[in-house]
Amino acid sequence: MKPVLIDTHCHIHDRDTYNFALSRQQISEKFLKKHPDAAVSPEDFEPEKIIMRAHQNGVMQMICVGTSHEDSLFARDFAKKYRGDGIFWSYGIHPDEADRVVGQNISISDRLRPTGSKPSESAPITMGRAERVAEEMFAPLPVAIGEVGLDYREGAPRPGVAGKNNQIKLFENMLQLAQDQNLPVIFHVRDAFEDFFAVIKNFPKITGVVHSFSDSPENLKRALDAGFYIGVNGLATFASEIPLPPTERMLLETDAPFLTPRPFRGKINEPAHIKDICAYISATLGLTESEVEGRTTENARRLFRLTH
Ligand SMILES: [Zn+2]
């Protein structure tokens, strides 16, 4: 297979930023309200154009990563619509959602039921028990469970100490789901590596990627020792203190629309910038771009079992 670039983590399906119901002009205005310094044009928000620019830059496959139940289903619908364009999706509930979701004691398998279908006859399932999810509930199938994990950074809407227990409960539930579904995991971990490694120890079969790694060399080593891949994105281009993993374990990602790489800071990020991140990594590590492209693409295909 010819090496192509893969964006293993983006949110181009995200309804908050890319509100398809709004007119193009309104979309720009909405985004500018949140990001007043951004230089945006309506074209930055058109899915077909975003995908076309990615393809023009050799970024042929993209994984739309879910951050809540609802957002994950948008990612699923987006992946279904743009299936032929190399769009994949993942199902995940972000740690920021923990208090909301765990508080409701929501059943994961009931949530994954297609809208309109009847709940199962079996005993009620709680957050503590993830059930095997029938394949028809996911169409197309997600390539991963994520982004899930722990985020102990201060500040709203992140919970304080009380929220940690809920985050851990939700994370364990998501890991159980991944294990039951035999899917890799996209981890989101911020200021929480001690608890992360403690939780992960109970799920020895789990594979995955630590997305947007931004921690110490010690924690990088521990993640690598645990067998995980490391997601590298635009952060590397403007936060050079963050240690880089070896390319054997590296995945490229944009986290679009966030974390725009240099020299495009101030603009909305998009999957096409994988090419620029690849160029930056190549120059930093003294490798050719095709070496970095080949290795990271092979890694992504292996982890997420992408075949086309
Ligand atoms: Zn993300």
mmCIF file of C-alpha atoms and ligand atoms in Angstrom:
data_model
loop_
_atom_site.group_PDB
_atom_site.id
_atom_site.type_symbol
_atom_site.label_atom_id
_atom_site.label_comp_id
_atom_site.label_asym_id
_atom_site.label_seq_id
_atom_site.Cartn_x
_atom_site.Cartn_y
_atom_site.Cartn_z
ATOM 1 C CA MET A 1 0.000 0.000 0.000
ATOM 2 C CA LYS A 2 1.305 3.444 -0.964
ATOM 3 C CA PRO A 3 2.015 5.486 2.178
ATOM 4 C CA VAL A 4 -0.443 8.270 2.692
ATOM 5 C CA LEU A 5 -0.923 10.509 5.696
ATOM 6 C CA ILE A 6 -3.588 9.818 8.296
ATOM 7 C CA ASP A 7 -5.107 12.277 10.756
ATOM 8 C CA THR A 8 -5.756 9.964 13.715
ATOM 9 C CA HIS A 9 -7.583 12.584 15.786
ATOM 10 C CA CYS A 10 -9.829 15.384 14.588
ATOM 11 C CA HIS A 11 -13.234 16.847 15.367
ATOM 12 C CA ILE A 12 -14.376 18.041 11.939
ATOM 13 C CA HIS A 13 -17.804 16.534 12.654
ATOM 14 C CA ASP A 14 -18.175 18.760 15.760
ATOM 15 C CA ARG A 15 -21.566 20.461 15.793
ATOM 16 C CA ASP A 16 -20.442 23.313 18.029
ATOM 17 C CA THR A 17 -17.804 24.561 15.655
ATOM 18 C CA TYR A 18 -19.131 23.326 12.334
ATOM 19 C CA ASN A 19 -22.786 24.020 12.827
ATOM 20 C CA PHE A 20 -24.240 22.722 9.594
ATOM 21 C CA ALA A 21 -27.647 24.198 10.357
ATOM 22 C CA LEU A 22 -26.262 27.731 10.325
ATOM 23 C CA SER A 23 -25.422 29.645 7.203
ATOM 24 C CA ARG A 24 -21.754 29.797 6.240
ATOM 25 C CA GLN A 25 -21.551 33.393 7.361
ATOM 26 C CA GLN A 26 -23.083 32.659 10.745
ATOM 27 C CA ILE A 27 -20.681 29.793 11.262
ATOM 28 C CA SER A 28 -17.727 32.131 10.829
ATOM 29 C CA GLU A 29 -19.237 34.693 13.146
ATOM 30 C CA LYS A 30 -19.915 32.079 15.785
ATOM 31 C CA PHE A 31 -16.360 30.806 15.610
ATOM 32 C CA LEU A 32 -14.934 34.325 15.704
ATOM 33 C CA LYS A 33 -16.855 35.075 18.870
ATOM 34 C CA LYS A 34 -15.022 32.259 20.600
ATOM 35 C CA HIS A 35 -11.694 32.859 18.848
ATOM 36 C CA PRO A 36 -11.543 36.594 18.140
ATOM 37 C CA ASP A 37 -7.965 36.447 16.860
ATOM 38 C CA ALA A 38 -8.605 33.732 14.328
ATOM 39 C CA ALA A 39 -8.311 34.501 10.643
ATOM 40 C CA VAL A 40 -11.151 32.477 9.219
ATOM 41 C CA SER A 41 -13.105 32.284 6.027
ATOM 42 C CA PRO A 42 -16.420 30.502 5.428
ATOM 43 C CA GLU A 43 -14.509 27.854 3.443
ATOM 44 C CA ASP A 44 -12.820 26.751 6.674
ATOM 45 C CA PHE A 45 -16.156 25.318 7.801
ATOM 46 C CA GLU A 46 -17.313 23.386 4.740
ATOM 47 C CA PRO A 47 -16.812 19.655 5.249
ATOM 48 C CA GLU A 48 -16.390 18.897 1.547
ATOM 49 C CA LYS A 49 -13.717 21.566 1.200
ATOM 50 C CA ILE A 50 -11.934 20.514 4.410
ATOM 51 C CA ILE A 51 -11.813 16.927 3.156
ATOM 52 C CA MET A 52 -10.731 18.029 -0.323
ATOM 53 C CA ARG A 53 -7.837 20.106 1.063
ATOM 54 C CA ALA A 54 -6.797 17.131 3.203
ATOM 55 C CA HIS A 55 -6.751 14.843 0.177
ATOM 56 C CA GLN A 56 -4.797 17.419 -1.843
ATOM 57 C CA ASN A 57 -2.139 17.284 0.873
ATOM 58 C CA GLY A 58 -2.002 13.487 0.932
ATOM 59 C CA VAL A 59 -4.098 13.152 4.098
ATOM 60 C CA MET A 60 -6.380 10.407 2.819
ATOM 61 C CA GLN A 61 -7.835 9.089 6.062
ATOM 62 C CA MET A 62 -9.173 10.915 9.124
ATOM 63 C CA ILE A 63 -10.617 9.680 12.393
ATOM 64 C CA CYS A 64 -13.446 11.819 13.809
ATOM 65 C CA VAL A 65 -13.177 11.422 17.563
ATOM 66 C CA GLY A 66 -16.268 11.508 19.776
ATOM 67 C CA THR A 67 -16.278 13.440 23.067
ATOM 68 C CA SER A 68 -19.775 12.685 24.403
ATOM 69 C CA HIS A 69 -22.497 10.200 23.562
ATOM 70 C CA GLU A 70 -24.280 12.722 21.356
ATOM 71 C CA ASP A 71 -21.097 13.985 19.729
ATOM 72 C CA SER A 72 -19.983 10.412 19.027
ATOM 73 C CA LEU A 73 -23.189 9.741 17.140
ATOM 74 C CA PHE A 74 -22.585 12.884 15.076
ATOM 75 C CA ALA A 75 -19.121 11.492 14.335
ATOM 76 C CA ARG A 76 -20.762 8.226 13.296
ATOM 77 C CA ASP A 77 -23.196 9.992 10.975
ATOM 78 C CA PHE A 78 -20.385 12.097 9.523
ATOM 79 C CA ALA A 79 -18.304 8.964 8.906
ATOM 80 C CA LYS A 80 -21.272 7.329 7.241
ATOM 81 C CA LYS A 81 -21.842 10.306 4.975
ATOM 82 C CA TYR A 82 -18.178 10.647 3.989
ATOM 83 C CA ARG A 83 -17.291 6.966 4.125
ATOM 84 C CA GLY A 84 -15.883 6.999 0.590
ATOM 85 C CA ASP A 85 -13.600 9.912 1.495
ATOM 86 C CA GLY A 86 -11.622 8.062 4.165
ATOM 87 C CA ILE A 87 -13.552 9.279 7.218
ATOM 88 C CA PHE A 88 -13.675 6.995 10.263
ATOM 89 C CA TRP A 89 -15.066 7.590 13.735
ATOM 90 C CA SER A 90 -14.600 6.639 17.366
ATOM 91 C CA TYR A 91 -17.055 6.364 20.247
ATOM 92 C CA GLY A 92 -16.052 8.040 23.477
ATOM 93 C CA ILE A 93 -17.175 10.045 26.476
ATOM 94 C CA HIS A 94 -14.579 12.626 27.520
ATOM 95 C CA PRO A 95 -13.665 12.922 31.228
ATOM 96 C CA ASP A 96 -15.176 16.436 31.277
ATOM 97 C CA GLU A 97 -18.558 14.689 30.922
ATOM 98 C CA ALA A 98 -17.989 12.426 33.940
ATOM 99 C CA ASP A 99 -20.128 14.214 36.538
ATOM 100 C CA ARG A 100 -23.018 14.561 34.095
ATOM 101 C CA VAL A 101 -22.927 10.978 32.823
ATOM 102 C CA VAL A 102 -21.997 9.029 35.954
ATOM 103 C CA GLY A 103 -24.464 11.056 38.000
ATOM 104 C CA GLN A 104 -27.247 9.880 35.712
ATOM 105 C CA ASN A 105 -26.138 6.277 36.060
ATOM 106 C CA ILE A 106 -26.701 5.814 32.354
ATOM 107 C CA SER A 107 -26.388 2.442 30.732
ATOM 108 C CA ILE A 108 -23.802 2.466 27.963
ATOM 109 C CA SER A 109 -25.451 -0.300 25.991
ATOM 110 C CA ASP A 110 -28.865 1.329 26.191
ATOM 111 C CA ARG A 111 -27.320 4.562 24.982
ATOM 112 C CA LEU A 112 -25.821 2.780 21.993
ATOM 113 C CA ARG A 113 -29.181 1.382 20.958
ATOM 114 C CA PRO A 114 -30.385 2.847 17.654
ATOM 115 C CA THR A 115 -32.956 5.597 18.191
ATOM 116 C CA GLY A 116 -36.480 4.241 18.278
ATOM 117 C CA SER A 117 -35.537 0.680 19.218
ATOM 118 C CA LYS A 118 -36.804 -0.881 22.432
ATOM 119 C CA PRO A 119 -34.605 -1.288 25.498
ATOM 120 C CA SER A 120 -33.508 -4.832 26.172
ATOM 121 C CA GLU A 121 -35.611 -7.176 28.309
ATOM 122 C CA SER A 122 -32.597 -8.016 30.440
ATOM 123 C CA ALA A 123 -31.961 -6.578 33.894
ATOM 124 C CA PRO A 124 -31.080 -2.868 33.931
ATOM 125 C CA ILE A 125 -27.453 -2.227 33.154
ATOM 126 C CA THR A 126 -25.632 0.514 35.010
ATOM 127 C CA MET A 127 -22.409 2.397 34.424
ATOM 128 C CA GLY A 128 -20.631 -0.334 36.312
ATOM 129 C CA ARG A 129 -21.430 -2.943 33.723
ATOM 130 C CA ALA A 130 -20.858 -2.452 30.020
ATOM 131 C CA GLU A 131 -22.530 -5.046 27.851
ATOM 132 C CA ARG A 132 -21.480 -6.395 24.551
ATOM 133 C CA VAL A 133 -22.870 -4.051 21.943
ATOM 134 C CA ALA A 134 -24.413 -5.593 18.866
ATOM 135 C CA GLU A 135 -22.693 -4.660 15.631
ATOM 136 C CA GLU A 136 -25.841 -3.227 14.087
ATOM 137 C CA MET A 137 -25.888 -0.504 16.747
ATOM 138 C CA PHE A 138 -22.802 0.907 15.114
ATOM 139 C CA ALA A 139 -23.057 1.454 11.409
ATOM 140 C CA PRO A 140 -20.378 1.901 10.263
ATOM 141 C CA LEU A 141 -18.354 0.402 13.122
ATOM 142 C CA PRO A 142 -16.147 2.752 15.133
ATOM 143 C CA VAL A 143 -12.408 2.149 14.821
ATOM 144 C CA ALA A 144 -11.760 2.954 18.499
ATOM 145 C CA ILE A 145 -13.185 3.901 21.872
ATOM 146 C CA GLY A 146 -12.183 7.470 22.645
ATOM 147 C CA GLU A 147 -11.424 10.032 23.549
ATOM 148 C CA VAL A 148 -11.614 8.777 27.110
ATOM 149 C CA GLY A 149 -9.391 9.145 30.149
ATOM 150 C CA LEU A 150 -8.671 11.467 33.032
ATOM 151 C CA ASP A 151 -8.242 15.236 33.124
ATOM 152 C CA TYR A 152 -7.310 16.734 36.486
ATOM 153 C CA ARG A 153 -6.459 20.217 35.256
ATOM 154 C CA GLU A 154 -7.971 23.051 37.250
ATOM 155 C CA GLY A 155 -10.725 25.302 35.973
ATOM 156 C CA ALA A 156 -14.279 25.064 34.721
ATOM 157 C CA PRO A 157 -15.851 22.864 33.591
ATOM 158 C CA ARG A 158 -13.295 20.464 35.051
ATOM 159 C CA PRO A 159 -14.320 18.977 38.344
ATOM 160 C CA GLY A 160 -12.306 19.148 41.524
ATOM 161 C CA VAL A 161 -11.406 16.254 43.772
ATOM 162 C CA ALA A 162 -15.015 15.067 43.998
ATOM 163 C CA GLY A 163 -15.079 14.626 40.227
ATOM 164 C CA LYS A 164 -12.064 12.343 40.213
ATOM 165 C CA ASN A 165 -14.085 9.342 41.337
ATOM 166 C CA ASN A 166 -16.628 9.918 38.590
ATOM 167 C CA GLN A 167 -13.865 10.325 36.025
ATOM 168 C CA ILE A 168 -12.320 7.047 37.105
ATOM 169 C CA LYS A 169 -15.700 5.277 37.014
ATOM 170 C CA LEU A 170 -16.428 6.575 33.532
ATOM 171 C CA PHE A 171 -12.921 5.711 32.330
ATOM 172 C CA GLU A 172 -13.166 2.150 33.666
ATOM 173 C CA ASN A 173 -16.519 1.770 31.991
ATOM 174 C CA MET A 174 -15.114 2.955 28.671
ATOM 175 C CA LEU A 175 -12.150 0.582 29.019
ATOM 176 C CA GLN A 176 -14.553 -2.269 29.695
ATOM 177 C CA LEU A 177 -16.475 -1.310 26.570
ATOM 178 C CA ALA A 178 -13.239 -1.270 24.545
ATOM 179 C CA GLN A 179 -12.250 -4.648 25.927
ATOM 180 C CA ASP A 180 -15.687 -6.145 25.226
ATOM 181 C CA GLN A 181 -15.704 -4.722 21.709
ATOM 182 C CA ASN A 182 -12.048 -5.577 21.107
ATOM 183 C CA LEU A 183 -11.315 -1.994 20.074
ATOM 184 C CA PRO A 184 -8.222 0.155 20.670
ATOM 185 C CA VAL A 185 -8.537 3.231 22.897
ATOM 186 C CA ILE A 186 -7.786 6.914 22.272
ATOM 187 C CA PHE A 187 -6.646 8.248 25.660
ATOM 188 C CA HIS A 188 -6.985 11.822 26.859
ATOM 189 C CA VAL A 189 -4.764 12.263 29.942
ATOM 190 C CA ARG A 190 -3.929 15.610 31.562
ATOM 191 C CA ASP A 191 -2.168 15.963 34.915
ATOM 192 C CA ALA A 192 -3.446 12.506 35.838
ATOM 193 C CA PHE A 193 -0.816 9.961 34.839
ATOM 194 C CA GLU A 194 -0.552 8.335 38.296
ATOM 195 C CA ASP A 195 -4.242 7.433 38.343
ATOM 196 C CA PHE A 196 -4.175 6.643 34.625
ATOM 197 C CA PHE A 197 -1.532 3.959 35.055
ATOM 198 C CA ALA A 198 -3.264 2.614 38.173
ATOM 199 C CA VAL A 199 -6.560 2.182 36.276
ATOM 200 C CA ILE A 200 -4.977 0.808 33.103
ATOM 201 C CA LYS A 201 -3.197 -1.927 35.099
ATOM 202 C CA ASN A 202 -6.564 -3.656 35.526
ATOM 203 C CA PHE A 203 -7.059 -3.817 31.749
ATOM 204 C CA PRO A 204 -3.890 -5.524 30.544
ATOM 205 C CA LYS A 205 -5.243 -6.376 27.090
ATOM 206 C CA ILE A 206 -6.060 -2.780 26.160
ATOM 207 C CA THR A 207 -4.114 -1.190 23.293
ATOM 208 C CA GLY A 208 -4.257 2.444 22.368
ATOM 209 C CA VAL A 209 -2.776 5.867 21.808
ATOM 210 C CA VAL A 210 -2.074 8.593 24.344
ATOM 211 C CA HIS A 211 -3.455 11.467 22.311
ATOM 212 C CA SER A 212 -1.808 14.900 22.416
ATOM 213 C CA PHE A 213 0.866 13.769 24.855
ATOM 214 C CA SER A 214 2.151 16.806 26.770
ATOM 215 C CA ASP A 215 3.823 15.456 29.892
ATOM 216 C CA SER A 216 7.254 14.544 31.240
ATOM 217 C CA PRO A 217 9.877 12.245 29.675
ATOM 218 C CA GLU A 218 9.251 9.831 32.596
ATOM 219 C CA ASN A 219 5.563 9.518 31.807
ATOM 220 C CA LEU A 220 6.360 9.214 28.105
ATOM 221 C CA LYS A 221 8.591 6.254 28.931
ATOM 222 C CA ARG A 222 5.908 4.663 31.112
ATOM 223 C CA ALA A 223 3.334 5.025 28.315
ATOM 224 C CA LEU A 224 5.752 3.465 25.838
ATOM 225 C CA ASP A 225 6.579 0.661 28.290
ATOM 226 C CA ALA A 226 2.841 -0.007 28.574
ATOM 227 C CA GLY A 227 2.859 -0.570 24.804
ATOM 228 C CA PHE A 228 0.916 2.528 23.810
ATOM 229 C CA TYR A 229 1.296 4.738 20.786
ATOM 230 C CA ILE A 230 1.766 8.473 21.267
ATOM 231 C CA GLY A 231 -0.247 11.091 19.384
ATOM 232 C CA VAL A 232 1.828 14.029 18.132
ATOM 233 C CA ASN A 233 0.142 17.194 16.863
ATOM 234 C CA GLY A 234 0.629 20.919 16.335
ATOM 235 C CA LEU A 235 1.648 21.334 19.980
ATOM 236 C CA ALA A 236 5.059 19.937 19.035
ATOM 237 C CA THR A 237 5.629 22.906 16.724
ATOM 238 C CA PHE A 238 5.160 25.527 19.439
ATOM 239 C CA ALA A 239 5.840 23.655 22.700
ATOM 240 C CA SER A 240 9.236 22.166 21.977
ATOM 241 C CA GLU A 241 9.763 21.118 25.620
ATOM 242 C CA ILE A 242 7.304 18.257 25.097
ATOM 243 C CA PRO A 243 9.296 15.065 24.508
ATOM 244 C CA LEU A 244 8.757 13.237 21.209
ATOM 245 C CA PRO A 245 8.264 9.474 21.040
ATOM 246 C CA PRO A 246 10.281 7.317 18.635
ATOM 247 C CA THR A 247 8.597 7.132 15.208
ATOM 248 C CA GLU A 248 7.969 3.395 15.767
ATOM 249 C CA ARG A 249 5.287 4.464 18.248
ATOM 250 C CA MET A 250 4.243 7.808 16.813
ATOM 251 C CA LEU A 251 0.834 8.685 15.379
ATOM 252 C CA LEU A 252 0.135 12.017 13.699
ATOM 253 C CA GLU A 253 -3.006 13.955 14.588
ATOM 254 C CA THR A 254 -4.328 17.509 14.305
ATOM 255 C CA ASP A 255 -7.052 17.713 16.985
ATOM 256 C CA ALA A 256 -8.681 20.097 14.466
ATOM 257 C CA PRO A 257 -10.162 22.672 14.888
ATOM 258 C CA PHE A 258 -7.778 23.135 17.845
ATOM 259 C CA LEU A 259 -3.957 23.221 18.207
ATOM 260 C CA THR A 260 -3.098 24.750 14.848
ATOM 261 C CA PRO A 261 0.596 24.117 14.091
ATOM 262 C CA ARG A 262 3.150 26.807 13.410
ATOM 263 C CA PRO A 263 3.331 28.818 11.186
ATOM 264 C CA PHE A 264 -0.460 28.806 10.884
ATOM 265 C CA ARG A 265 -1.263 29.866 14.471
ATOM 266 C CA GLY A 266 -4.345 32.099 14.616
ATOM 267 C CA LYS A 267 -6.107 30.121 11.907
ATOM 268 C CA ILE A 268 -8.564 27.303 12.345
ATOM 269 C CA ASN A 269 -6.835 23.907 12.265
ATOM 270 C CA GLU A 270 -7.776 21.211 9.782
ATOM 271 C CA PRO A 271 -6.583 17.735 8.763
ATOM 272 C CA ALA A 272 -4.571 19.085 5.790
ATOM 273 C CA HIS A 273 -2.048 20.362 8.368
ATOM 274 C CA ILE A 274 -0.938 16.781 9.069
ATOM 275 C CA LYS A 275 1.427 17.429 6.168
ATOM 276 C CA ASP A 276 2.984 20.383 8.012
ATOM 277 C CA ILE A 277 3.241 18.455 11.273
ATOM 278 C CA CYS A 278 4.944 15.622 9.389
ATOM 279 C CA ALA A 279 7.403 18.109 7.836
ATOM 280 C CA TYR A 280 8.183 19.608 11.247
ATOM 281 C CA ILE A 281 8.762 16.193 12.871
ATOM 282 C CA SER A 282 10.966 15.079 9.974
ATOM 283 C CA ALA A 283 13.145 18.169 10.245
ATOM 284 C CA THR A 284 13.364 17.882 14.042
ATOM 285 C CA LEU A 285 14.328 14.206 13.996
ATOM 286 C CA GLY A 286 16.564 14.432 10.911
ATOM 287 C CA LEU A 287 14.444 12.007 8.921
ATOM 288 C CA THR A 288 12.909 12.336 5.481
ATOM 289 C CA GLU A 289 9.234 13.201 5.254
ATOM 290 C CA SER A 290 8.478 9.916 3.548
ATOM 291 C CA GLU A 291 10.120 8.002 6.426
ATOM 292 C CA VAL A 292 7.897 9.746 8.984
ATOM 293 C CA GLU A 293 4.879 9.386 6.703
ATOM 294 C CA GLY A 294 5.500 5.681 6.115
ATOM 295 C CA ARG A 295 6.050 4.817 9.776
ATOM 296 C CA THR A 296 3.200 6.844 11.254
ATOM 297 C CA THR A 297 0.761 5.609 8.599
ATOM 298 C CA GLU A 298 1.758 2.007 9.216
ATOM 299 C CA ASN A 299 1.307 2.561 12.970
ATOM 300 C CA ALA A 300 -2.153 4.072 12.503
ATOM 301 C CA ARG A 301 -3.246 1.270 10.186
ATOM 302 C CA ARG A 302 -1.996 -1.357 12.601
ATOM 303 C CA LEU A 303 -3.582 0.158 15.710
ATOM 304 C CA PHE A 304 -6.949 1.065 14.192
ATOM 305 C CA ARG A 305 -6.975 -1.803 11.672
ATOM 306 C CA LEU A 306 -7.605 0.564 8.776
ATOM 307 C CA THR A 307 -7.648 -1.360 5.551
ATOM 308 C CA HIS A 308 -8.428 1.158 2.848
HETATM 309 ZN ZN ZN B 1 -9.597 15.803 20.758
#
